[in-house]
C-alpha positions as a Python dict, from the first residue, in 0.01 Angstrom:
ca = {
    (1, 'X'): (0, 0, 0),
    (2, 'X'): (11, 64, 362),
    (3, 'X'): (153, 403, 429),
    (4, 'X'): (410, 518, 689),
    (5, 'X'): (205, 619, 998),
    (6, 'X'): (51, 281, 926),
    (7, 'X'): (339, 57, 957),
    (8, 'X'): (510, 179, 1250),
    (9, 'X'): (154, 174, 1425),
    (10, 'X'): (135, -164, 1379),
    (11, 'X'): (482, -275, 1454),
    (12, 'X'): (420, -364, 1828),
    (13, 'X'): (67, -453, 1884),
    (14, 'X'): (3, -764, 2022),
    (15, 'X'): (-155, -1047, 1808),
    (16, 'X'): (-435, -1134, 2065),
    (17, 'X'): (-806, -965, 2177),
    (18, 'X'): (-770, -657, 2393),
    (19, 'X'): (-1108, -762, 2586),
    (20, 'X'): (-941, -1088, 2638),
    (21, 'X'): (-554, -978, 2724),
    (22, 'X'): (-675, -899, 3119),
    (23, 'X'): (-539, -1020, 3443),
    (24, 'X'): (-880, -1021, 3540),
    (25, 'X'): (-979, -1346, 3330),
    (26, 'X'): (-1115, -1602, 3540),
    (27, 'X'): (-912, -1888, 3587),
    (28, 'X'): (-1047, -2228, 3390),
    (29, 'X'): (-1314, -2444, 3528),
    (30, 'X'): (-1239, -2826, 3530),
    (31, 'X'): (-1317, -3013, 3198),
    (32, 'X'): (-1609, -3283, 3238),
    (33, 'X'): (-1432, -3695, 3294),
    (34, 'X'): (-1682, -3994, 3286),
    (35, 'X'): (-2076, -4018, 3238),
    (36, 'X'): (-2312, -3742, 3386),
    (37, 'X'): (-2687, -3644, 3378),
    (38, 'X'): (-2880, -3373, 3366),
    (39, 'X'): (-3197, -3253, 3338),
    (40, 'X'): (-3075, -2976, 3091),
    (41, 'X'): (-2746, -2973, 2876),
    (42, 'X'): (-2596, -2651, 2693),
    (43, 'X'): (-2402, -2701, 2454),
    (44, 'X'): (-2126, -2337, 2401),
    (45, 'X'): (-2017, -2094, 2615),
    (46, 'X'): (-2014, -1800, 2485),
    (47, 'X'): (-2310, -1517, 2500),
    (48, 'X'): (-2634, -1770, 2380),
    (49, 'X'): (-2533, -2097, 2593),
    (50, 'X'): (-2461, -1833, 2918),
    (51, 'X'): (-2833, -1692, 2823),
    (52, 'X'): (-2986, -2015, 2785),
    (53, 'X'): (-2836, -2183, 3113),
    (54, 'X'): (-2899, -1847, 3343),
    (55, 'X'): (-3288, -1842, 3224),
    (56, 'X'): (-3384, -2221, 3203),
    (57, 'X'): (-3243, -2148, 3621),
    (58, 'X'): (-3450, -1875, 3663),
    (59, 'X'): (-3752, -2051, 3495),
    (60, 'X'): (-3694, -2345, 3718),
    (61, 'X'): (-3446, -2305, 4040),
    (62, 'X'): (-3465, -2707, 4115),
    (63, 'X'): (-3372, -2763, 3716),
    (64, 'X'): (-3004, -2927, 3699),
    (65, 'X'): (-2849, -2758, 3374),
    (66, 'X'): (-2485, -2860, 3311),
    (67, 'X'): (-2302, -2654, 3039),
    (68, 'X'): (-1992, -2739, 2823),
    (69, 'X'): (-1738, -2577, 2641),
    (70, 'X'): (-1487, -2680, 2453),
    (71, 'X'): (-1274, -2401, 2516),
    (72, 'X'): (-1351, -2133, 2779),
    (73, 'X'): (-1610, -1885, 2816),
    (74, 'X'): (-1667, -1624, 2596),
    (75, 'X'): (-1319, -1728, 2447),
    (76, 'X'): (-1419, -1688, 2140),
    (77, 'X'): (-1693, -1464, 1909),
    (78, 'X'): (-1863, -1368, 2241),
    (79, 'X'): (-1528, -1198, 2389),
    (80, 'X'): (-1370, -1063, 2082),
    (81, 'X'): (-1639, -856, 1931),
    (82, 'X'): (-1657, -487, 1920),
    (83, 'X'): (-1901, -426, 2216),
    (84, 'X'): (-2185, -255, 2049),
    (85, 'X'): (-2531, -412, 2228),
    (86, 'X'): (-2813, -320, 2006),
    (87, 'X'): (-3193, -357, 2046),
    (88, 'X'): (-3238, -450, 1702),
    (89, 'X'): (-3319, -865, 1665),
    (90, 'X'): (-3275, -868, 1313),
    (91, 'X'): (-2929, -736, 1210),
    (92, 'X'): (-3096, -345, 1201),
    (93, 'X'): (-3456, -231, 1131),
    (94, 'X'): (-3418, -176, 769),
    (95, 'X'): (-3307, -553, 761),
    (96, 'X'): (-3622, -653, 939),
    (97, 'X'): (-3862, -427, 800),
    (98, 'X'): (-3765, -617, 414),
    (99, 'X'): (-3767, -982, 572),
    (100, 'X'): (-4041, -937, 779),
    (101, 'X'): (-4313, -633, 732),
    (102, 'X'): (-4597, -789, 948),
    (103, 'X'): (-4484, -818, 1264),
    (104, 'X'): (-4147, -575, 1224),
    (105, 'X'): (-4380, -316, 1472),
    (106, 'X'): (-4333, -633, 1741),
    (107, 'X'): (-3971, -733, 1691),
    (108, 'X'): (-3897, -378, 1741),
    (109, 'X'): (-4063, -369, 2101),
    (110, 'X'): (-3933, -722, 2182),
    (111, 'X'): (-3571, -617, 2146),
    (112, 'X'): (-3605, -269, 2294),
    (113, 'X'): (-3776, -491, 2581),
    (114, 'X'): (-3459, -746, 2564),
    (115, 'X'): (-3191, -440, 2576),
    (116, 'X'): (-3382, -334, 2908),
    (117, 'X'): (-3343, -680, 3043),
    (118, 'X'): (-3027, -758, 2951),
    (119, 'X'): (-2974, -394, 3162),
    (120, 'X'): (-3202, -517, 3451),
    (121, 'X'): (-2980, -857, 3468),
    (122, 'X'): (-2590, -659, 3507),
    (123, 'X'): (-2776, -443, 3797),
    (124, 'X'): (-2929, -789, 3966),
    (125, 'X'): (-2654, -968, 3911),
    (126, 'X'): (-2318, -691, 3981),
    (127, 'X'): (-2213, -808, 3653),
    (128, 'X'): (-1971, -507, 3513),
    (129, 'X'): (-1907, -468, 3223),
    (130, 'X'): (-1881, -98, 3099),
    (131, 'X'): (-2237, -103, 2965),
    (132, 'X'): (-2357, 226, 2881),
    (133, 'X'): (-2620, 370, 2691),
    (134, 'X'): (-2477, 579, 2423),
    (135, 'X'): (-2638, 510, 2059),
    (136, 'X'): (-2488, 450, 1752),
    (137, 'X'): (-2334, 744, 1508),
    (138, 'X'): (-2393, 617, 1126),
    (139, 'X'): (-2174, 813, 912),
    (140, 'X'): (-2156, 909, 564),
    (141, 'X'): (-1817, 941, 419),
    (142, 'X'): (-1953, 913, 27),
    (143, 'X'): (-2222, 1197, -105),
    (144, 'X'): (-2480, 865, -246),
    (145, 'X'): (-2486, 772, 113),
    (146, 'X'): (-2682, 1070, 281),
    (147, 'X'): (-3018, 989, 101),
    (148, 'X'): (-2950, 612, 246),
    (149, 'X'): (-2940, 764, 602),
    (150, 'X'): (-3245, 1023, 554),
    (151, 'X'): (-3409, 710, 409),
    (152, 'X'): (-3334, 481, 776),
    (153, 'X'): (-3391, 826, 949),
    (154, 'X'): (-3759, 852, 868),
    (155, 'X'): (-3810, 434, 875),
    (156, 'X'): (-3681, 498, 1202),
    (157, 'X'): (-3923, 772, 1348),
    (158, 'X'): (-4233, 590, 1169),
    (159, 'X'): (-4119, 309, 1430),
    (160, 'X'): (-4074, 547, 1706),
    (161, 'X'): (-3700, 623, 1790),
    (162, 'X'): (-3489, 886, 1885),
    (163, 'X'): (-3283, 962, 1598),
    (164, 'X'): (-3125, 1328, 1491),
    (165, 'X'): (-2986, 1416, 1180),
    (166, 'X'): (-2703, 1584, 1143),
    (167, 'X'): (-2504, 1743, 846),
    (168, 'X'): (-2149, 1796, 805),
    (169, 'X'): (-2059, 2051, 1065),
    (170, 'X'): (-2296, 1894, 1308),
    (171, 'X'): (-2190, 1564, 1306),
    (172, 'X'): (-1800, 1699, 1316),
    (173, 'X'): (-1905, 1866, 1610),
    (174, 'X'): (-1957, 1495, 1762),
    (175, 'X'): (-1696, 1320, 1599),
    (176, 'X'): (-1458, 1531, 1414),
    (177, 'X'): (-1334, 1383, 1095),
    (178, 'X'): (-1300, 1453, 778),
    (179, 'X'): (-1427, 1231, 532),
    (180, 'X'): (-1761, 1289, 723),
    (181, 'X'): (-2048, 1439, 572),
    (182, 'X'): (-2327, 1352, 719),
    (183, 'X'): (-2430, 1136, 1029),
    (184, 'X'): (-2781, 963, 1213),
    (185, 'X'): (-2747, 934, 1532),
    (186, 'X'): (-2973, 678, 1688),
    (187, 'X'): (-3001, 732, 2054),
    (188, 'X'): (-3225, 464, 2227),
    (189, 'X'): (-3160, 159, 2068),
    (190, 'X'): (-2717, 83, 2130),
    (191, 'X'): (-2539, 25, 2369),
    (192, 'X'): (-2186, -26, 2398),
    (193, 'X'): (-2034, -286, 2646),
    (194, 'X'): (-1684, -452, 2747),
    (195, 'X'): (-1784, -803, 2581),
    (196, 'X'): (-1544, -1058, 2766),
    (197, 'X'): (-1639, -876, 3081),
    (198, 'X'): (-2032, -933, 3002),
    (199, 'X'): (-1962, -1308, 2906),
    (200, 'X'): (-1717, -1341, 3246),
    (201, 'X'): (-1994, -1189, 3425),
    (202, 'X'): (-2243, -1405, 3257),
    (203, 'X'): (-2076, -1742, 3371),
    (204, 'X'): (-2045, -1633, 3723),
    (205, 'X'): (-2381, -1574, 3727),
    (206, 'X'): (-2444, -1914, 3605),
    (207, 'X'): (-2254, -2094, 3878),
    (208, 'X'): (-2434, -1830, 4143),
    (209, 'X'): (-2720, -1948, 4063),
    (210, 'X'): (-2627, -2348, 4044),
    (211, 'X'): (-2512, -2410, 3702),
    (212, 'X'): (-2296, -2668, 3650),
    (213, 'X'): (-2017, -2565, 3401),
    (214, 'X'): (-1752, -2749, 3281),
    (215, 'X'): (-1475, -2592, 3052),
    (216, 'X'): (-1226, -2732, 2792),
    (217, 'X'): (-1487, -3055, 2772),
    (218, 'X'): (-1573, -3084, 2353),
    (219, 'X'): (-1883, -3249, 2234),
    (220, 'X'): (-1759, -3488, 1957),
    (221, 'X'): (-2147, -3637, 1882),
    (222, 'X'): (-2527, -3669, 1964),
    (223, 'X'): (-2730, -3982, 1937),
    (224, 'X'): (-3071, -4093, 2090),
    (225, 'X'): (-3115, -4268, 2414),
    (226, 'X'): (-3405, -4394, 2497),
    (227, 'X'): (-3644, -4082, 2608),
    (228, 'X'): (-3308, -3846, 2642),
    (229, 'X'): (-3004, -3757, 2455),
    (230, 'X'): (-2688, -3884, 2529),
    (231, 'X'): (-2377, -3589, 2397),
    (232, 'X'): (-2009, -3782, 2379),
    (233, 'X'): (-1731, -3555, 2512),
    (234, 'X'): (-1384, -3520, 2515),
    (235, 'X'): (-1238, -3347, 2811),
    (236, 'X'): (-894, -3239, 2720),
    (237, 'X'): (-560, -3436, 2590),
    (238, 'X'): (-550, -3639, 2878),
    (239, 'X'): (-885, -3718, 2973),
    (240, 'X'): (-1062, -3995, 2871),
    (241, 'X'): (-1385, -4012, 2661),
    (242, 'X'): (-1716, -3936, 2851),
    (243, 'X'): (-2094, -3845, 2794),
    (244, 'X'): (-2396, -3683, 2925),
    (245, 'X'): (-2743, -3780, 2919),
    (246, 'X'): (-2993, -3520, 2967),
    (247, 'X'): (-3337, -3476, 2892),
    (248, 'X'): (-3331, -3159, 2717),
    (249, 'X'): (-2984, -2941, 2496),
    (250, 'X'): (-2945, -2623, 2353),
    (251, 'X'): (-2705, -2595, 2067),
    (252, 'X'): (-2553, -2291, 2091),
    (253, 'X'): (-2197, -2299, 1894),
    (254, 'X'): (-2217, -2013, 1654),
    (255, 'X'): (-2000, -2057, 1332),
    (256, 'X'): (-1830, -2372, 1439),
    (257, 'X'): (-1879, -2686, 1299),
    (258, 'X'): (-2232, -2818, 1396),
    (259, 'X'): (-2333, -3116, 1537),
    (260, 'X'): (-2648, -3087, 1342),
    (261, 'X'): (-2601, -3178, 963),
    (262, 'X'): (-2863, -2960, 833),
    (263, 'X'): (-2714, -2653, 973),
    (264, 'X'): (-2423, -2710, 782),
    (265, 'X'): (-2612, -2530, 451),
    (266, 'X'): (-2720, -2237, 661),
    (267, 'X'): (-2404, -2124, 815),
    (268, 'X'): (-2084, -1988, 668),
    (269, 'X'): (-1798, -1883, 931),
    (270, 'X'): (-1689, -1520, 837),
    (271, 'X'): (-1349, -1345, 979),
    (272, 'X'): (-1388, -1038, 1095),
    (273, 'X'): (-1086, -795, 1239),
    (274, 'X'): (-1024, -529, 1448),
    (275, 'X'): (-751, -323, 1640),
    (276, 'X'): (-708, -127, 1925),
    (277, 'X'): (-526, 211, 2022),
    (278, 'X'): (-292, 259, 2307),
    (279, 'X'): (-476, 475, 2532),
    (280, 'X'): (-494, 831, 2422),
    (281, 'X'): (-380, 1140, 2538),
    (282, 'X'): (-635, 1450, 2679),
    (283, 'X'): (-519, 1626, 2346),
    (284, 'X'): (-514, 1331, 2112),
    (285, 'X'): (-897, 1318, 2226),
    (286, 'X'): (-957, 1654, 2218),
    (287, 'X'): (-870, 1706, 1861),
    (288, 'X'): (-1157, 1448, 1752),
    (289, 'X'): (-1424, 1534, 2006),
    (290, 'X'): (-1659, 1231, 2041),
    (291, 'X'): (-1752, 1390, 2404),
    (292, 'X'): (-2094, 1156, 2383),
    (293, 'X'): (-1900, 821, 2350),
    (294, 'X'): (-2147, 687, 2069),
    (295, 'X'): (-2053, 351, 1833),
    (296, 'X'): (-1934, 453, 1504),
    (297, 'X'): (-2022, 267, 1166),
    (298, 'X'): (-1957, 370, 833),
    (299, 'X'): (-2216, 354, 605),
    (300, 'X'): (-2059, 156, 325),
    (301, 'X'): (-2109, -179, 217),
    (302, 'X'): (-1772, -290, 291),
    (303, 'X'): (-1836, -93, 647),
    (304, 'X'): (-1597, -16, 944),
    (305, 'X'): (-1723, 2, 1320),
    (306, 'X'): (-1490, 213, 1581),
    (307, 'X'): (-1583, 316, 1983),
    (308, 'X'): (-1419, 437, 2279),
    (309, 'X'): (-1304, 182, 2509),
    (310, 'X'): (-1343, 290, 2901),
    (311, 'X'): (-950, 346, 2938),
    (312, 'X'): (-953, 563, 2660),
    (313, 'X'): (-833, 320, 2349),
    (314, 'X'): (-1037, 350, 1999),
    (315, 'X'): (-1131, -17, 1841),
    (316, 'X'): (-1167, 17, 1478),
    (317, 'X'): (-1251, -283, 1300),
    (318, 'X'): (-1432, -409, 1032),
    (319, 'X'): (-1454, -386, 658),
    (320, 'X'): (-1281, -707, 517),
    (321, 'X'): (-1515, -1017, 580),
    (322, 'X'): (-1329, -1341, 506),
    (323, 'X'): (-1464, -1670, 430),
    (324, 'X'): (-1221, -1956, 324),
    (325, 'X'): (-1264, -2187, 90),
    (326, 'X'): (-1454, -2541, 278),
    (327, 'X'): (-1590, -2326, 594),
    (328, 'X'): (-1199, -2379, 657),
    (329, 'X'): (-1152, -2252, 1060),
    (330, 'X'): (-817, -2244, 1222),
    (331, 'X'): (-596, -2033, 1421),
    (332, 'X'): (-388, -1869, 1204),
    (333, 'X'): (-685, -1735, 979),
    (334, 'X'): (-696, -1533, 1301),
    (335, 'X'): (-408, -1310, 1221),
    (336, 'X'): (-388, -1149, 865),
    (337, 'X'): (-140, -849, 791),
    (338, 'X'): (-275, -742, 479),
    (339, 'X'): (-603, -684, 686),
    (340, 'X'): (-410, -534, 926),
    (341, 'X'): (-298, -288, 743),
    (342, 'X'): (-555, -170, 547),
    (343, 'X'): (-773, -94, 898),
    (344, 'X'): (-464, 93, 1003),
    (345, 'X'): (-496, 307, 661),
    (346, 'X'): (-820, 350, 695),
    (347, 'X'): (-824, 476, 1055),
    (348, 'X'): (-551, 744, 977),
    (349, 'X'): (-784, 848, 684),
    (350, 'X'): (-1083, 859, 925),
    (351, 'X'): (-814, 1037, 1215),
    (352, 'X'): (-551, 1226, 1051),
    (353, 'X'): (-495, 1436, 1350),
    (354, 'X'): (-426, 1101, 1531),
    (355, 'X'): (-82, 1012, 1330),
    (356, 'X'): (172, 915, 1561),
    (357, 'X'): (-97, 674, 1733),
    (358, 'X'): (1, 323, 1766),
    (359, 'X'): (-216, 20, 1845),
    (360, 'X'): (-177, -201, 2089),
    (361, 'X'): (-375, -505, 1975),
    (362, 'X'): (-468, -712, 1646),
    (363, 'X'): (-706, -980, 1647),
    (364, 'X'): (-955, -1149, 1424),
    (365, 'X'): (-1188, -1424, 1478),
    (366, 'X'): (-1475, -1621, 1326),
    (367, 'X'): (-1858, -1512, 1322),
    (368, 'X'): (-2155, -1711, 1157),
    (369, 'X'): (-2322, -1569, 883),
    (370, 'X'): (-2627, -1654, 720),
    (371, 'X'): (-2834, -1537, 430),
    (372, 'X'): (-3070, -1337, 577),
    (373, 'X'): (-2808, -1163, 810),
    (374, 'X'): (-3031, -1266, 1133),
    (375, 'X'): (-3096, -1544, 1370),
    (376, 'X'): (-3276, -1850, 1272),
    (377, 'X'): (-3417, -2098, 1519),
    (378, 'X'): (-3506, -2496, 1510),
    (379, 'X'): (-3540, -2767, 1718),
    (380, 'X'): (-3486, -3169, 1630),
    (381, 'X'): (-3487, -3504, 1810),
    (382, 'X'): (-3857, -3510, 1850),
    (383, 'X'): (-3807, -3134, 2031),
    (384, 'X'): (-3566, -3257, 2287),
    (385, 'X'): (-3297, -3024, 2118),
    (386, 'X'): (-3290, -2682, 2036),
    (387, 'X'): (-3031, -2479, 1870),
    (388, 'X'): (-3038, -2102, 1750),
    (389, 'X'): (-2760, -1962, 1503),
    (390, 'X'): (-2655, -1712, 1227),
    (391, 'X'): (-2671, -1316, 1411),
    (392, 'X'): (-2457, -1194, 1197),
    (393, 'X'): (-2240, -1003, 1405),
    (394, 'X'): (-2485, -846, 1572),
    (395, 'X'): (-2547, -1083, 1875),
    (396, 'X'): (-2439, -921, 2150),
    (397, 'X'): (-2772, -819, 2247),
    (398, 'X'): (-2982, -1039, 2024),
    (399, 'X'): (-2844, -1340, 2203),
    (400, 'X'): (-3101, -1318, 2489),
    (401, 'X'): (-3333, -1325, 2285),
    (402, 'X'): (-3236, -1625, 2124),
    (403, 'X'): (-3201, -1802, 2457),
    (404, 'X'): (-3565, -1741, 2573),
    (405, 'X'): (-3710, -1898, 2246),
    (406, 'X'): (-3485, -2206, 2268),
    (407, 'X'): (-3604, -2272, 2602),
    (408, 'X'): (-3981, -2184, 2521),
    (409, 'X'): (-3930, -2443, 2206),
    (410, 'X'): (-3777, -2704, 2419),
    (411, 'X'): (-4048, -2672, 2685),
    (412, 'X'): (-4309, -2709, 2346),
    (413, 'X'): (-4471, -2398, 2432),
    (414, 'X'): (-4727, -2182, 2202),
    (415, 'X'): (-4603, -1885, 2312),
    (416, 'X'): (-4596, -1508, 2126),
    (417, 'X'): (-4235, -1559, 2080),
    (418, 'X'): (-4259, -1922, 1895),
    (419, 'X'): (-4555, -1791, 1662),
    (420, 'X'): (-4300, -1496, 1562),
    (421, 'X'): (-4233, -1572, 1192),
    (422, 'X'): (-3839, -1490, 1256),
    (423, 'X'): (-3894, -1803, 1471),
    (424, 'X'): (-4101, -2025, 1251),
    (425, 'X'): (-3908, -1983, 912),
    (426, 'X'): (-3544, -2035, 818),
    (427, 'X'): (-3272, -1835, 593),
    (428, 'X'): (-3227, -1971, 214),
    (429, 'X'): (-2896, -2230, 222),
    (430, 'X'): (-2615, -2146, 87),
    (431, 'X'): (-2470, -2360, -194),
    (432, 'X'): (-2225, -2625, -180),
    (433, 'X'): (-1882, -2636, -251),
    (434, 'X'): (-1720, -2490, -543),
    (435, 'X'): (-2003, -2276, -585),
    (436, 'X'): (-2031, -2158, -224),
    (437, 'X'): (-1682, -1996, -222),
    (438, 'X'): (-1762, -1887, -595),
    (439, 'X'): (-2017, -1668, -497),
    (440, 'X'): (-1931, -1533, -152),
    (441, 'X'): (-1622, -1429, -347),
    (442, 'X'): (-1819, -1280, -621),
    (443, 'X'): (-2054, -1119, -409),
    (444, 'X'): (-1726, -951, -223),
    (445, 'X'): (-1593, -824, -523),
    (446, 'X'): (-1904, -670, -659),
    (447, 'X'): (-1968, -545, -252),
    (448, 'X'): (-1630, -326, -280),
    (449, 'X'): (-1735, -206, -642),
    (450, 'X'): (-2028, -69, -532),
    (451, 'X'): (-1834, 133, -308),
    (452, 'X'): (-1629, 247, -579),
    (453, 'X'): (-1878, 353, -771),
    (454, 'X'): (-2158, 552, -596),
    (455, 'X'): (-2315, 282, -440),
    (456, 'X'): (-2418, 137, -802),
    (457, 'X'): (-2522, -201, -754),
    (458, 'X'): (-2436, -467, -1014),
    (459, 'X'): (-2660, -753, -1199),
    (460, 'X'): (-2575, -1020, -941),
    (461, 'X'): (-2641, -794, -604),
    (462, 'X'): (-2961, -712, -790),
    (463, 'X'): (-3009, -1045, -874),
    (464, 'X'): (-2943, -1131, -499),
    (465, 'X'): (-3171, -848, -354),
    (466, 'X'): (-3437, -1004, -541),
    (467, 'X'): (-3386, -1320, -409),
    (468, 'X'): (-3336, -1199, -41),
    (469, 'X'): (-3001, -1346, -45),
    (470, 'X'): (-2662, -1150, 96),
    (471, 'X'): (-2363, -1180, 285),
    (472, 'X'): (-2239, -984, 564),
    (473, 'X'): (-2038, -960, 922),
}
């Protein structure tokens, strides 16, 4: 039941993304009308179709890329998120280090090398966006859960990071609050980010450098065309049906419905929600501390995440992950009180000292999932397309990444990255309909037990841990 600081918290914020509710959003581009070439077409917007279009014109300044998107930029996943830009490529080392032990040593220095580009690109480009490199606090707010974070601790060092330790009056001497009682805080490899600025950035870049972009322009289908592909659009209500023909795509449109039909089995859309604060007070922030500005996470399975924004607001989201019977999308799914409301309780928990706090904004939006929690790659018509999908929720940063091996599989290059085995091999599907909701449902359920009860995992998460199989946001 949600309690009284709760409610009236709640009562005025305003059912839309804080990163997105800015005067500063740029204005729409023009949607696409008739038939158009290029040498290169992107299909998405957000964070891996910005990627994608800015390197394929820094690989090749005289290379015409045209991207489309069927909303705006960064309107969705890629401007809604919680801001946290990690290193890690494969939803967290401890993640990677199961899935893939040989070469976890290398995806570890690719991504620390991505987070440095990524930093390299805001300075060459002006793009800001808040980005600063704070680390991530993990927290324990359950005594099983401090022999899980000495356990990433030392993975951690035997991989060479900066991480510290810190029992319960040393990590409330970061952060104070108290249902903590323990923390790991990992230095080098997070950093935190305004994401609809990065993605606004991103797609000024773009045109900067010569990309073509055209906004509100939907691909409705792919086919063949001779040595090319040929993508049918629709440009808006009142436009008219058009196409592109272009040599060489990248897929890049995260948890919505795919124009591939095989990616259908690998991708679930999740929901994932978060509010903000109204901006607080010197003394509302002095009571909690958090003088270092790190991301916060919760160590749970059923986990919260929570930073500072730069004006001063906390975003806590997190812990319910939603997915809806049929990979069911539509606006509404985007608001949900109950959700709502339980964030709210649990941030008062987290902040008691912060009652009287109201936020300013609830959202929720839709993130793809897949089984092994990190991207997977592919490519299809005879190489000419190229798609990556499935980070997880943690693709701020990973993104990139996933841009530079789309283009080095559509130019059919042996390079270090396409020999990666994250690269070469794909996540187990998920199963069809009933039995897809059946056990996403069931593996929710026996998620929030575990939390219940000391982290004690049941036969089916067993059963699933053997198999390499999960679900997460």
């Amino acid at each position: 039941m949600t309690g009284p600081h709760a409610s009236r918290a709640l009562a005025d914020a305003a059912p839309t993304p804080y990163w997105l509710d800015r005067p500063e959003r740029p204005d729409p581009l023009p949607p696409l009308h008739g038939g158009h070439t290029a040498d290169l077409l992107v299909v998405g917007g957000g964070y891996s179709g910005l990627w994608a279009a800015l390197l394929a014109k820094r690989d090749d300044p005289g290379r015409d890329v045209l991207l489309v998107e069927a909303g705006t930029c960064g309107w969705a996943a890629s401007g809604r998120n919680g801001g946290f830009c990690a290193a890690s490529l494969t939803h967290g080392l401890a993640n990677g280090a199961d899935r893939f032990p040989g070469e976890i040593g290398e995806l570890e220095r690719l991504g620390r090398q991505n987070l440095t580009a990524i930093a390299a690109t805001l300075d060459e480009h002006g793009i800001d966006c808040d980005f600063e490199r704070t680390g991530e606090l993990a927290v324990a707010v359950e005594p099983y859960q401090l022999a899980g974070l000495a356990a990433d601790a030392d993975l951690a060092r035997r991989h060479g990071h900066d991480v510290r330790l810190l029992d319960r009056d040393e990590v409330r001497a970061e952060v104070d609050s108290p249902t903590y009682l323990g923390g790991m805080w990992d230095r080098d490899r997070v950093a935190l980010l305004d994401p609809a600025r990065l993605a606004w950035g991103l797609r000024r870049a773009c045109l900067d450098v010569g990309v073509r972009i055209a906004e509100h322009t939907r691909v409705t289908g792919l086919r063949r065309d001779g040595g090319a592909l040929r993508a049918a659009t629709a440009g808006g209500r009142d436009a008219a049906p058009g196409s592109v023909r272009a040599g060489r795509m990248v897929l890049a449109t995260n948890a919505f419905p795919p124009l591939l039909r095989r990616l259908r089995a690998w991708l679930v859309p999740v929901y994932d929600y978060a509010l903000t604060t109204e901006p607080l007070t010197a003394a509302q922030r002095a009571s909690i501390g958090w003088a270092n500005r790190q991301g916060i996470a919760d160590t749970g399975n059923q986990f919260h995440y929570y930073r500072i924004t730069a004006d001063g607001r906390i975003l806590f989201g997190g812990y319910d992950a939603v997915y809806h019977y049929g990979n069911r999308l539509a606006p509404a799914l985007e608001q949900r009180p109950a959700t709502f409301a339980t964030l709210a309780d649990h941030f008062f928990t987290t902040f008691p000292q912060l009652n009287g706090v109201r936020f300013s904004h609830r959202w929720g939006g839709v993130i793809d999932t897949c089984t092994r929690f990190c991207p997977f790659f592919g490519t299809a018509y005879e190489g000419r397309l190229a798609y990556a999908a499935g980070y997880t929720g943690l693709g701020v940063g990973a993104t990139r990444f996933g841009a530079r091996v789309m283009l080095d599989l559509l130019a059919g290059d042996d390079t270090p990255l396409t020999r990666l085995a994250l690269v070469r091999s794909t996540p187990l599907p998920f199963p069809p309909e009933p039995f897809r909701a059946v056990g996403i449902n069931l593996t929710r359920w026996s998620l929030a037990r575990a939390d219940a009860h000391e982290g004690r995992r049941n036969l089916w998460l067993r059963t699933l841990d053997r198999l390499g199989l999960g679900f997460d946001s």
